[in-house]
Amino acid sequence: MIFFLLGINLQTAHAADGQADDSQISNIDSYSEFIAKVDSVLNRINLMDSSFYRIEKDFQRDLNDAMQFQYNGLSHYSSTTKTNTLDFLLRLGINQTYYWTRYGSGSTAFVDSLLGIRYFLSRDEVPAKAYPERFSQDGIHVYENPVAFPISFLVGKSAVLGTDVYTKNLFDIQNQLYYSLGGEADKQLLIPAKNPKTSLLNINTVKDEKGVLYAKIDGNNESEISWTIEIDNPNPLYLYLDTPDRTNDDTAEIYVDDVFIGKYLSVDRYGILPLGKFETGKSINVKLKMLQPNLKLNQAYFYYEDWDLLKNFSKKIQENAVTLSEVSGSHLSGNAVVNSDDQYLFFSIPYDDDWSVSIDAEAAEPIRIFDALMAVKISSGNHTIDLQYNPRGFHAGVFISILSLIILVAVAVWKKIQKSTNFQNQSDCSDTKYR
């Protein structure tokens, strides 16, 4: 499917981490009101933008809201989603645990753009991501990502040569993806903050080969890890905490200058966390409040995202976009103008053996890139592109279903004939008896 595969989740979503959560809607009236408000906002987006894009939001009724409202998104629960796709989302800094993927406040703007997230819905007037607001309706603010990439665009050979998406530093992974897709090789898109200073309150530490164990000294008092950062960059700042632990318990809360950002390191809260933009020359304090007796961390990463560099890169990507003429859940077609050889068509679509690709009506072989997404080799010239998703066993399943239906009808007709025959025989016997 064109959007990341979604399954039907019959369980309500976990409680949110400081972001709005509608999973505990208690009656049909509040449910209907929620559906009507979100539907109205989505319809308005569709009216003003008929192209292909993905949408995400920082509030939810269920992880599979995208199925409920029929939009293309990332948040989902499905036990059928391929492991490579889930791992890739995890390595991009999206909140992902087992089969649960929850966008929340998302990762970086680069990740949003790579995955084609053009619209972000929030209940906050000032979200951590500084996207411009497009409109507001019924308490829902719609922000537009002005640098979102198209679903398909041309890339060079470097994109298929292999990119390490399994290093510990998720920001390094994004820099490598940026370079692989044709970014400027002498510049970093994600830039580390300089020398964050760490301080501890009511905490002892023990180091081992798996990281640092932070343990509360006095369980009756608050325990905090704080980082002081001297802001020397006007761009958005992000946090990622590398931890070997995974738990369903609330583990920590994050504050920036004593303003609550959200719960972190709990349930599905392990990704990259946007902190916002800050004035250059200012000193900020990022505080982690421990909610459990112990917490194991490997490292804290603070990175800026070069917004101007991302805007220039997005412009380059747009110039090499495929012009789409038809898009559905299982079919995509369009045109590509290729000016040189050794080019590949990149698709922000999960790789799957059941995708068939044709270029100018001739079959082409899809390539798995970044261990999760899809590309196809293409020569110079003007080309028509067609993708079809045909699930393995679909035709056999249709045949079996039709055959089963024929057998069912035949059995029903046979039983009816038998019943009619038996009734006739009984009538004949009765007539004979009374003659």
XYZ file of C-alpha atoms in Angstrom:
435
model
C 0.000 0.000 0.000
C 1.135 3.557 -0.661
C 0.768 4.668 2.929
C 2.569 2.687 5.609
C 0.599 -0.485 6.185
C -2.160 -0.115 8.743
C -4.083 -2.810 10.593
C -7.291 -2.861 12.561
C -6.632 -2.328 16.269
C -9.508 -3.310 18.507
C -7.770 -2.030 21.615
C -7.874 1.620 22.649
C -4.621 3.549 22.529
C -2.370 4.114 25.500
C -2.735 7.391 27.372
C -0.802 10.247 25.805
C 2.366 11.825 27.140
C 1.278 15.374 27.617
C -0.298 15.565 24.169
C -4.037 15.453 23.664
C -5.468 11.947 23.719
C -9.049 11.042 22.888
C -8.724 7.299 23.507
C -10.878 7.577 26.617
C -13.964 8.998 24.872
C -16.735 7.808 27.163
C -19.995 8.086 25.237
C -21.443 8.117 21.755
C -22.039 11.881 21.785
C -18.401 12.768 22.497
C -17.286 10.130 19.998
C -19.553 11.569 17.297
C -18.342 15.099 18.066
C -14.693 14.034 17.756
C -15.339 12.270 14.447
C -17.284 15.220 13.027
C -14.619 17.798 13.960
C -11.676 15.837 12.581
C -13.617 14.842 9.447
C -14.472 18.474 8.769
C -10.826 19.548 9.085
C -9.605 16.718 6.835
C -12.249 17.502 4.218
C -11.097 21.103 4.176
C -7.496 19.985 3.623
C -8.586 17.705 0.773
C -10.470 20.542 -0.899
C -7.446 22.828 -0.908
C -4.881 20.127 -1.802
C -5.760 17.191 -4.074
C -2.182 15.911 -4.496
C -0.664 12.970 -2.622
C 0.631 13.675 0.886
C 0.662 12.221 4.366
C -0.962 13.741 7.440
C -0.094 13.356 11.104
C -1.415 14.745 14.369
C -0.420 14.930 18.019
C -3.814 13.808 19.361
C -5.695 10.605 18.717
C -8.632 8.416 19.569
C -6.857 5.305 18.377
C -3.527 4.426 16.763
C -5.448 3.511 13.629
C -7.185 6.863 13.220
C -5.760 6.971 9.693
C -8.034 4.059 8.788
C -11.010 5.638 10.544
C -10.610 8.945 8.692
C -9.070 7.500 5.494
C -5.932 9.593 5.322
C -2.337 8.506 4.732
C -0.314 8.552 7.947
C 2.356 6.822 10.040
C 0.693 6.099 13.389
C -0.715 2.591 13.414
C -0.909 -0.783 15.048
C -0.657 -3.841 12.825
C 0.939 -7.218 13.446
C 1.252 -7.645 9.658
C 3.609 -4.712 9.090
C 7.003 -5.942 7.954
C 9.820 -5.786 10.507
C 12.082 -3.834 8.141
C 9.510 -1.042 7.911
C 9.073 -0.884 11.694
C 12.847 -0.883 12.275
C 13.293 1.894 9.736
C 10.716 4.092 11.470
C 12.459 3.397 14.777
C 15.837 4.405 13.317
C 14.303 7.627 12.001
C 13.378 8.591 15.542
C 9.648 7.867 15.283
C 8.070 6.479 18.479
C 7.968 2.769 17.657
C 7.686 -0.222 20.016
C 6.942 -3.740 18.767
C 3.974 -3.321 16.402
C 2.962 0.055 17.855
C 3.960 3.152 15.884
C 2.871 6.480 17.292
C 3.845 9.746 15.625
C 3.201 11.926 18.688
C 5.157 15.128 18.062
C 7.234 13.308 15.462
C 10.949 13.299 14.758
C 12.773 16.008 12.753
C 11.409 18.101 9.877
C 13.747 16.130 7.588
C 12.016 12.883 8.552
C 8.607 14.470 8.037
C 9.721 15.659 4.613
C 11.291 12.357 3.593
C 8.058 10.537 4.410
C 5.884 13.141 2.702
C 4.158 14.485 5.843
C 2.792 17.783 4.552
C 0.119 18.550 7.159
C 0.381 18.355 10.928
C -2.744 18.640 13.111
C -2.368 19.863 16.678
C -4.387 21.217 19.569
C -1.432 23.478 20.431
C -1.228 27.049 19.162
C 2.567 26.916 19.256
C 3.786 23.363 18.511
C 7.413 22.332 18.976
C 7.818 22.169 15.197
C 7.764 25.653 13.755
C 5.617 24.949 10.702
C 3.435 27.843 9.501
C -0.246 27.563 10.398
C -2.564 27.093 7.406
C -5.860 27.406 9.266
C -7.598 26.671 12.572
C -11.023 25.104 13.056
C -12.909 23.691 16.058
C -9.825 23.906 18.244
C -7.658 22.023 15.739
C -4.692 23.888 14.259
C -3.484 22.750 10.827
C 0.207 23.372 10.166
C 1.805 22.851 6.753
C 5.304 21.517 6.261
C 6.605 23.733 3.421
C 9.558 21.439 2.672
C 7.713 18.090 2.386
C 9.141 15.874 -0.354
C 6.994 14.269 -3.067
C 6.272 10.550 -2.788
C 8.615 9.839 -5.717
C 11.649 11.683 -7.063
C 14.933 11.069 -8.887
C 18.097 10.253 -6.941
C 21.649 9.357 -7.893
C 23.523 6.097 -7.518
C 24.652 6.968 -3.988
C 21.111 6.257 -2.722
C 21.375 2.543 -3.562
C 24.999 1.933 -2.531
C 24.036 1.276 1.073
C 23.462 3.569 4.036
C 24.077 2.512 7.630
C 20.735 2.938 9.391
C 21.736 0.986 12.485
C 24.209 3.270 14.282
C 23.301 4.385 17.800
C 23.178 8.076 16.934
C 19.867 8.592 15.101
C 20.933 12.058 13.968
C 23.957 10.579 12.209
C 21.586 8.246 10.371
C 19.580 11.210 9.116
C 22.742 12.979 7.947
C 23.734 9.853 6.027
C 20.285 9.647 4.417
C 20.594 13.312 3.450
C 23.945 12.665 1.751
C 22.699 9.490 0.050
C 19.744 11.331 -1.483
C 21.993 14.025 -2.949
C 22.560 16.528 -0.132
C 25.642 18.757 0.055
C 28.507 16.505 1.126
C 30.426 19.234 2.988
C 27.526 20.295 5.228
C 25.649 18.672 8.101
C 21.869 18.853 8.108
C 21.751 17.845 11.795
C 24.376 19.635 13.892
C 25.339 18.646 17.470
C 24.838 21.206 20.215
C 28.121 22.208 21.829
C 29.059 20.847 25.237
C 25.755 20.368 27.108
C 26.551 20.521 30.831
C 24.991 17.775 32.961
C 23.941 18.047 36.600
C 22.200 15.555 38.902
C 19.732 15.996 41.753
C 19.213 13.160 44.283
C 20.831 10.597 41.940
C 23.719 8.141 42.130
C 25.299 6.734 38.957
C 26.897 3.387 38.189
C 28.606 2.754 34.826
C 28.782 -0.605 33.076
C 29.165 -1.912 29.516
C 25.481 -1.189 28.780
C 25.567 2.473 29.799
C 24.979 4.457 32.965
C 22.500 3.420 35.647
C 20.867 6.440 37.306
C 19.426 5.495 40.707
C 17.412 7.604 43.118
C 19.146 8.251 46.454
C 16.037 9.209 48.407
C 12.893 7.682 46.952
C 10.685 10.243 48.717
C 12.206 13.238 46.922
C 12.353 14.224 43.274
C 15.308 13.043 41.205
C 16.401 14.987 38.139
C 18.980 14.908 35.353
C 19.517 18.380 33.913
C 21.393 19.601 30.855
C 22.340 23.238 30.381
C 22.801 24.281 26.745
C 24.207 27.573 25.494
C 22.177 28.307 22.362
C 24.512 29.225 19.501
C 22.182 28.270 16.646
C 18.763 29.770 15.783
C 17.496 26.527 14.257
C 15.139 23.953 15.871
C 16.661 21.872 18.674
C 15.958 18.162 19.257
C 16.678 15.625 21.992
C 17.254 11.900 21.764
C 18.075 9.678 24.763
C 19.631 6.334 23.924
C 18.451 3.696 26.413
C 18.516 -0.124 26.416
C 15.364 -0.223 28.568
C 11.814 -0.705 27.307
C 8.920 -0.556 29.762
C 5.175 0.009 29.862
C 5.551 2.191 32.949
C 5.839 5.978 32.909
C 9.595 6.439 33.239
C 10.378 10.129 32.936
C 9.074 13.632 32.191
C 10.860 16.293 30.149
C 10.841 20.026 30.973
C 12.475 22.932 29.123
C 13.054 25.908 31.402
C 10.501 24.313 33.763
C 7.849 24.125 31.026
C 6.433 20.605 30.724
C 7.135 19.077 27.275
C 5.792 15.576 27.845
C 6.374 12.118 29.238
C 9.334 10.285 27.773
C 10.938 6.827 27.794
C 7.630 5.108 28.478
C 5.387 2.818 26.424
C 6.010 4.226 22.933
C 7.959 7.362 23.844
C 11.500 6.534 22.760
C 12.060 8.610 19.653
C 13.512 11.996 18.809
C 11.788 14.778 20.747
C 11.417 18.300 19.258
C 12.238 20.932 21.883
C 11.607 24.094 19.832
C 13.580 27.106 18.620
C 15.461 29.390 21.023
C 17.112 32.765 20.917
C 20.825 32.700 20.124
C 22.956 33.571 23.154
C 20.342 32.300 25.568
C 21.041 29.507 28.062
C 18.304 26.873 28.402
C 17.794 24.088 30.901
C 16.452 20.711 29.782
C 15.338 18.627 32.753
C 14.467 14.940 32.970
C 12.421 14.094 36.061
C 12.693 10.406 37.008
C 9.391 8.657 37.748
C 10.941 5.276 38.591
C 13.694 4.272 41.079
C 16.208 3.516 38.304
C 16.910 4.607 34.740
C 19.607 3.350 32.380
C 20.917 5.675 29.676
C 23.727 5.326 27.168
C 23.919 8.913 25.969
C 21.930 12.120 25.561
C 22.013 13.678 22.087
C 21.113 17.323 21.416
C 21.078 18.407 17.762
C 20.035 21.429 15.724
C 18.421 21.083 12.285
C 19.678 23.468 9.577
C 16.380 24.791 8.236
C 17.886 26.797 5.350
C 19.839 23.761 4.181
C 16.687 21.649 4.342
C 14.713 24.240 2.344
C 17.360 24.293 -0.396
C 17.473 20.510 -0.478
C 13.692 20.276 -0.696
C 13.737 22.667 -3.661
C 16.223 20.385 -5.411
C 14.047 17.344 -4.655
C 10.932 19.090 -6.021
C 12.738 19.822 -9.289
C 13.287 16.070 -9.724
C 9.805 14.944 -8.696
C 7.691 12.447 -10.601
C 4.479 14.022 -11.898
C 1.675 11.800 -10.637
C -1.526 11.350 -12.624
C -3.182 8.613 -10.575
C -2.807 7.548 -6.960
C -4.755 5.004 -4.950
C -4.066 2.550 -2.152
C -2.731 -0.035 -4.595
C -1.900 1.874 -7.777
C 0.361 4.762 -8.692
C 1.124 6.136 -12.156
C 2.831 9.220 -13.520
C 5.598 10.674 -15.663
C 9.295 11.242 -15.082
C 11.728 13.391 -17.036
C 15.273 12.027 -16.607
C 18.220 14.070 -17.866
C 21.022 11.562 -17.309
C 21.737 7.878 -16.857
C 22.630 6.250 -13.526
C 19.448 7.662 -12.067
C 16.923 5.931 -9.821
C 13.313 6.629 -8.978
C 12.940 6.785 -5.200
C 9.581 6.011 -3.567
C 8.759 6.689 0.094
C 6.811 3.428 -0.019
C 7.746 0.350 2.045
C 9.465 -2.255 -0.104
C 7.303 -5.316 -0.711
C 7.679 -8.226 -3.124
C 4.052 -7.761 -4.143
C 4.727 -4.407 -5.818
C 5.094 -4.630 -9.596
C 6.725 -1.716 -11.418
C 6.687 -0.911 -15.108
C 8.462 1.844 -17.042
C 7.008 2.605 -20.461
C 4.880 -0.563 -20.109
C 7.971 -2.752 -19.579
C 8.554 -4.558 -16.292
C 11.243 -3.072 -14.024
C 12.868 -4.633 -10.975
C 12.297 -2.778 -7.670
C 15.310 -2.345 -5.385
C 15.179 -2.245 -1.582
C 17.011 0.833 -0.267
C 17.726 1.944 3.293
C 16.599 -1.601 4.158
C 12.944 -0.545 3.995
C 11.951 1.689 1.077
C 11.854 1.204 -2.683
C 13.665 2.456 -5.794
C 13.924 1.440 -9.433
C 16.644 2.044 -12.060
C 15.658 4.380 -14.889
C 17.431 5.639 -18.030
C 17.474 9.167 -19.432
C 14.435 10.420 -21.336
C 10.720 10.951 -20.774
C 9.028 7.957 -19.177
C 5.640 6.774 -17.950
C 5.720 5.013 -14.587
C 3.200 2.526 -13.249
C 3.118 0.724 -9.881
C 0.589 -1.949 -8.958
C 0.224 -3.710 -5.638
C -1.003 -7.286 -6.084
C -0.941 -9.219 -2.794
C 0.417 -12.699 -3.164
C -2.425 -15.212 -3.135
C -5.035 -12.575 -4.003
C -6.160 -14.234 -7.251
C -6.106 -17.696 -5.665
C -8.169 -16.307 -2.789
C -10.714 -14.816 -5.195
C -10.962 -18.138 -7.061
C -11.444 -20.105 -3.836
C -14.062 -17.612 -2.620
C -16.026 -17.850 -5.877
C -15.745 -21.639 -5.894
C -16.921 -21.766 -2.270
C -19.877 -19.554 -3.118
C -20.838 -21.815 -6.063
C -20.628 -24.887 -3.829
C -22.685 -23.158 -1.127
C -25.391 -22.211 -3.626
C -25.352 -25.727 -5.133
C -25.753 -27.320 -1.702
C -28.614 -24.961 -0.852
C -30.381 -25.761 -4.152
C -29.811 -29.507 -3.663
C -31.268 -29.354 -0.142
C -34.273 -27.477 -1.439
C -34.814 -30.086 -4.181
C -34.437 -32.905 -1.655
C -36.924 -31.247 0.675
C -39.396 -30.796 -2.186
C -38.947 -34.431 -3.280
C -39.461 -35.762 0.250
C -42.588 -33.664 0.631
C -43.952 -34.995 -2.684
C -43.224 -38.604 -1.647
C -45.017 -38.076 1.652
C -48.006 -36.636 -0.209
C -48.120 -39.632 -2.552
C -48.016 -42.029 0.397
C -50.885 -40.177 2.071
C -52.979 -40.336 -1.093
C -52.396 -44.090 -1.417
C -53.283 -44.708 2.224
C -56.716 -43.078 1.983
C -57.785 -44.539 -1.377
